[in-house]
Amino acid sequence: MTLAFKLVSLAALLLVTIPCLLYFMNSTSHDTVKSTALVGTIVWFATTPFWMGRELSVDADKVEI
């Protein structure tokens, strides 16, 4: 399941970066870049927390924040 979330996150990251590069090369419109970047950002933030967790240290319950 983690692999699926990682692949979806990678696809979302590509949705953000590739249209920006295409716009830089005058291959796509600004509206297309805005739309795909918005979708990619939403998908990225929705899927990344499922696989990008971190392990708590052994004494994490003794630390007061």
Short mmCIF file of N, CA and C in Angstrom, two decimals:
data_model
loop_
_atom_site.label_atom_id
_atom_site.label_comp_id
_atom_site.label_asym_id
_atom_site.label_seq_id
_atom_site.Cartn_x
_atom_site.Cartn_y
_atom_site.Cartn_z
N MET A 1 0.82 -1.20 0.00
CA MET A 1 0.00 0.00 0.00
C MET A 1 0.86 1.25 0.00
N THR A 2 1.97 1.19 0.72
CA THR A 2 2.87 2.34 0.76
C THR A 2 3.44 2.63 -0.62
N LEU A 3 3.73 1.57 -1.37
CA LEU A 3 4.26 1.76 -2.72
C LEU A 3 3.25 2.49 -3.60
N ALA A 4 1.99 2.18 -3.46
CA ALA A 4 0.96 2.86 -4.24
C ALA A 4 0.91 4.35 -3.91
N PHE A 5 0.97 4.67 -2.62
CA PHE A 5 0.97 6.09 -2.24
C PHE A 5 2.21 6.81 -2.75
N LYS A 6 3.34 6.13 -2.75
CA LYS A 6 4.56 6.74 -3.27
C LYS A 6 4.46 7.00 -4.77
N LEU A 7 3.87 6.07 -5.50
CA LEU A 7 3.72 6.26 -6.94
C LEU A 7 2.75 7.39 -7.26
N VAL A 8 1.66 7.48 -6.51
CA VAL A 8 0.71 8.58 -6.72
C VAL A 8 1.35 9.92 -6.36
N SER A 9 2.15 9.93 -5.30
CA SER A 9 2.85 11.16 -4.92
C SER A 9 3.85 11.58 -5.99
N LEU A 10 4.55 10.60 -6.56
CA LEU A 10 5.49 10.91 -7.63
C LEU A 10 4.76 11.46 -8.85
N ALA A 11 3.63 10.86 -9.20
CA ALA A 11 2.85 11.37 -10.33
C ALA A 11 2.37 12.79 -10.06
N ALA A 12 1.97 13.07 -8.83
CA ALA A 12 1.53 14.42 -8.48
C ALA A 12 2.68 15.41 -8.57
N LEU A 13 3.85 14.99 -8.14
CA LEU A 13 5.02 15.86 -8.23
C LEU A 13 5.36 16.15 -9.69
N LEU A 14 5.20 15.15 -10.54
CA LEU A 14 5.43 15.38 -11.96
C LEU A 14 4.37 16.30 -12.57
N LEU A 15 3.14 16.23 -12.04
CA LEU A 15 2.09 17.15 -12.50
C LEU A 15 2.41 18.59 -12.15
N VAL A 16 3.21 18.79 -11.16
CA VAL A 16 3.60 20.15 -10.78
C VAL A 16 4.80 20.62 -11.59
N THR A 17 5.78 19.76 -11.79
CA THR A 17 7.03 20.21 -12.39
C THR A 17 7.04 20.21 -13.92
N ILE A 18 6.50 19.19 -14.55
CA ILE A 18 6.59 19.09 -16.01
C ILE A 18 5.86 20.22 -16.73
N PRO A 19 4.63 20.57 -16.34
CA PRO A 19 4.00 21.71 -17.03
C PRO A 19 4.77 23.03 -16.85
N CYS A 20 5.42 23.19 -15.72
CA CYS A 20 6.23 24.40 -15.53
C CYS A 20 7.39 24.44 -16.52
N LEU A 21 8.02 23.30 -16.72
CA LEU A 21 9.11 23.24 -17.69
C LEU A 21 8.59 23.44 -19.12
N LEU A 22 7.43 22.89 -19.41
CA LEU A 22 6.84 23.10 -20.74
C LEU A 22 6.48 24.56 -20.97
N TYR A 23 6.01 25.23 -19.94
CA TYR A 23 5.70 26.66 -20.06
C TYR A 23 6.98 27.48 -20.28
N PHE A 24 8.03 27.06 -19.61
CA PHE A 24 9.32 27.74 -19.78
C PHE A 24 9.81 27.62 -21.22
N MET A 25 9.48 26.51 -21.87
CA MET A 25 9.88 26.29 -23.26
C MET A 25 8.81 26.76 -24.25
N ASN A 26 7.81 27.49 -23.77
CA ASN A 26 6.70 28.01 -24.59
C ASN A 26 5.93 26.91 -25.30
N SER A 27 5.71 25.79 -24.63
CA SER A 27 4.98 24.67 -25.23
C SER A 27 3.55 24.55 -24.72
N THR A 28 3.21 25.28 -23.67
CA THR A 28 1.87 25.19 -23.10
C THR A 28 1.44 26.55 -22.57
N SER A 29 0.17 26.67 -22.28
CA SER A 29 -0.34 27.97 -21.83
C SER A 29 -0.24 28.10 -20.31
N HIS A 30 -0.38 29.32 -19.86
CA HIS A 30 -0.30 29.61 -18.44
C HIS A 30 -1.47 29.00 -17.68
N ASP A 31 -2.64 29.01 -18.28
CA ASP A 31 -3.82 28.42 -17.63
C ASP A 31 -3.66 26.92 -17.42
N THR A 32 -3.05 26.24 -18.37
CA THR A 32 -2.80 24.81 -18.23
C THR A 32 -1.84 24.54 -17.09
N VAL A 33 -0.82 25.35 -16.98
CA VAL A 33 0.15 25.18 -15.90
C VAL A 33 -0.52 25.40 -14.55
N LYS A 34 -1.34 26.42 -14.44
CA LYS A 34 -2.02 26.69 -13.17
C LYS A 34 -2.94 25.55 -12.79
N SER A 35 -3.68 25.01 -13.73
CA SER A 35 -4.62 23.93 -13.44
C SER A 35 -3.90 22.65 -13.00
N THR A 36 -2.91 22.25 -13.77
CA THR A 36 -2.21 21.01 -13.44
C THR A 36 -1.39 21.15 -12.16
N ALA A 37 -0.83 22.31 -11.92
CA ALA A 37 -0.07 22.52 -10.69
C ALA A 37 -1.00 22.48 -9.47
N LEU A 38 -2.18 23.01 -9.61
CA LEU A 38 -3.15 22.97 -8.51
C LEU A 38 -3.56 21.53 -8.20
N VAL A 39 -3.88 20.77 -9.23
CA VAL A 39 -4.26 19.38 -9.03
C VAL A 39 -3.11 18.58 -8.43
N GLY A 40 -1.91 18.78 -8.98
CA GLY A 40 -0.74 18.08 -8.47
C GLY A 40 -0.45 18.41 -7.02
N THR A 41 -0.60 19.65 -6.64
CA THR A 41 -0.36 20.07 -5.26
C THR A 41 -1.36 19.44 -4.30
N ILE A 42 -2.62 19.44 -4.69
CA ILE A 42 -3.65 18.86 -3.84
C ILE A 42 -3.42 17.36 -3.65
N VAL A 43 -3.13 16.67 -4.75
CA VAL A 43 -2.88 15.23 -4.66
C VAL A 43 -1.63 14.95 -3.85
N TRP A 44 -0.59 15.75 -4.01
CA TRP A 44 0.64 15.56 -3.25
C TRP A 44 0.39 15.67 -1.75
N PHE A 45 -0.30 16.73 -1.33
CA PHE A 45 -0.55 16.91 0.09
C PHE A 45 -1.55 15.89 0.63
N ALA A 46 -2.38 15.32 -0.22
CA ALA A 46 -3.33 14.32 0.23
C ALA A 46 -2.70 12.94 0.40
N THR A 47 -1.69 12.61 -0.39
CA THR A 47 -1.13 11.26 -0.36
C THR A 47 0.19 11.14 0.40
N THR A 48 0.98 12.17 0.46
CA THR A 48 2.30 12.07 1.07
C THR A 48 2.28 11.73 2.55
N PRO A 49 1.38 12.24 3.37
CA PRO A 49 1.42 11.89 4.80
C PRO A 49 1.24 10.40 5.08
N PHE A 50 0.68 9.65 4.14
CA PHE A 50 0.47 8.23 4.37
C PHE A 50 1.76 7.41 4.30
N TRP A 51 2.77 7.91 3.60
CA TRP A 51 4.01 7.14 3.51
C TRP A 51 5.22 7.88 4.06
N MET A 52 5.12 9.15 4.35
CA MET A 52 6.27 9.91 4.77
C MET A 52 6.25 10.14 6.28
N GLY A 53 5.86 9.14 7.02
CA GLY A 53 5.84 9.25 8.47
C GLY A 53 7.25 9.10 9.04
N ARG A 54 7.35 9.26 10.30
CA ARG A 54 8.64 9.08 10.96
C ARG A 54 8.42 8.29 12.23
N GLU A 55 9.41 7.51 12.58
CA GLU A 55 9.35 6.72 13.78
C GLU A 55 9.66 7.60 14.99
N LEU A 56 8.91 7.42 16.05
CA LEU A 56 9.18 8.15 17.28
C LEU A 56 10.26 7.44 18.05
N SER A 57 11.10 8.20 18.70
CA SER A 57 12.16 7.59 19.49
C SER A 57 11.57 6.92 20.73
N VAL A 58 12.38 6.14 21.40
CA VAL A 58 11.92 5.34 22.53
C VAL A 58 11.39 6.21 23.66
N ASP A 59 12.05 7.31 23.93
CA ASP A 59 11.66 8.14 25.07
C ASP A 59 10.79 9.34 24.64
N ALA A 60 10.10 9.23 23.54
CA ALA A 60 9.29 10.35 23.04
C ALA A 60 8.15 10.68 24.00
N ASP A 61 7.66 9.72 24.75
CA ASP A 61 6.57 10.00 25.67
C ASP A 61 7.02 10.77 26.90
N LYS A 62 8.32 10.86 27.15
CA LYS A 62 8.86 11.57 28.31
C LYS A 62 9.20 13.01 28.01
N VAL A 63 9.17 13.39 26.75
CA VAL A 63 9.50 14.75 26.35
C VAL A 63 8.25 15.61 26.40
N GLU A 64 8.35 16.76 27.05
CA GLU A 64 7.22 17.68 27.14
C GLU A 64 7.45 18.84 26.18
N ILE A 65 6.46 19.11 25.39
CA ILE A 65 6.58 20.21 24.42
C ILE A 65 5.65 21.33 24.84
#
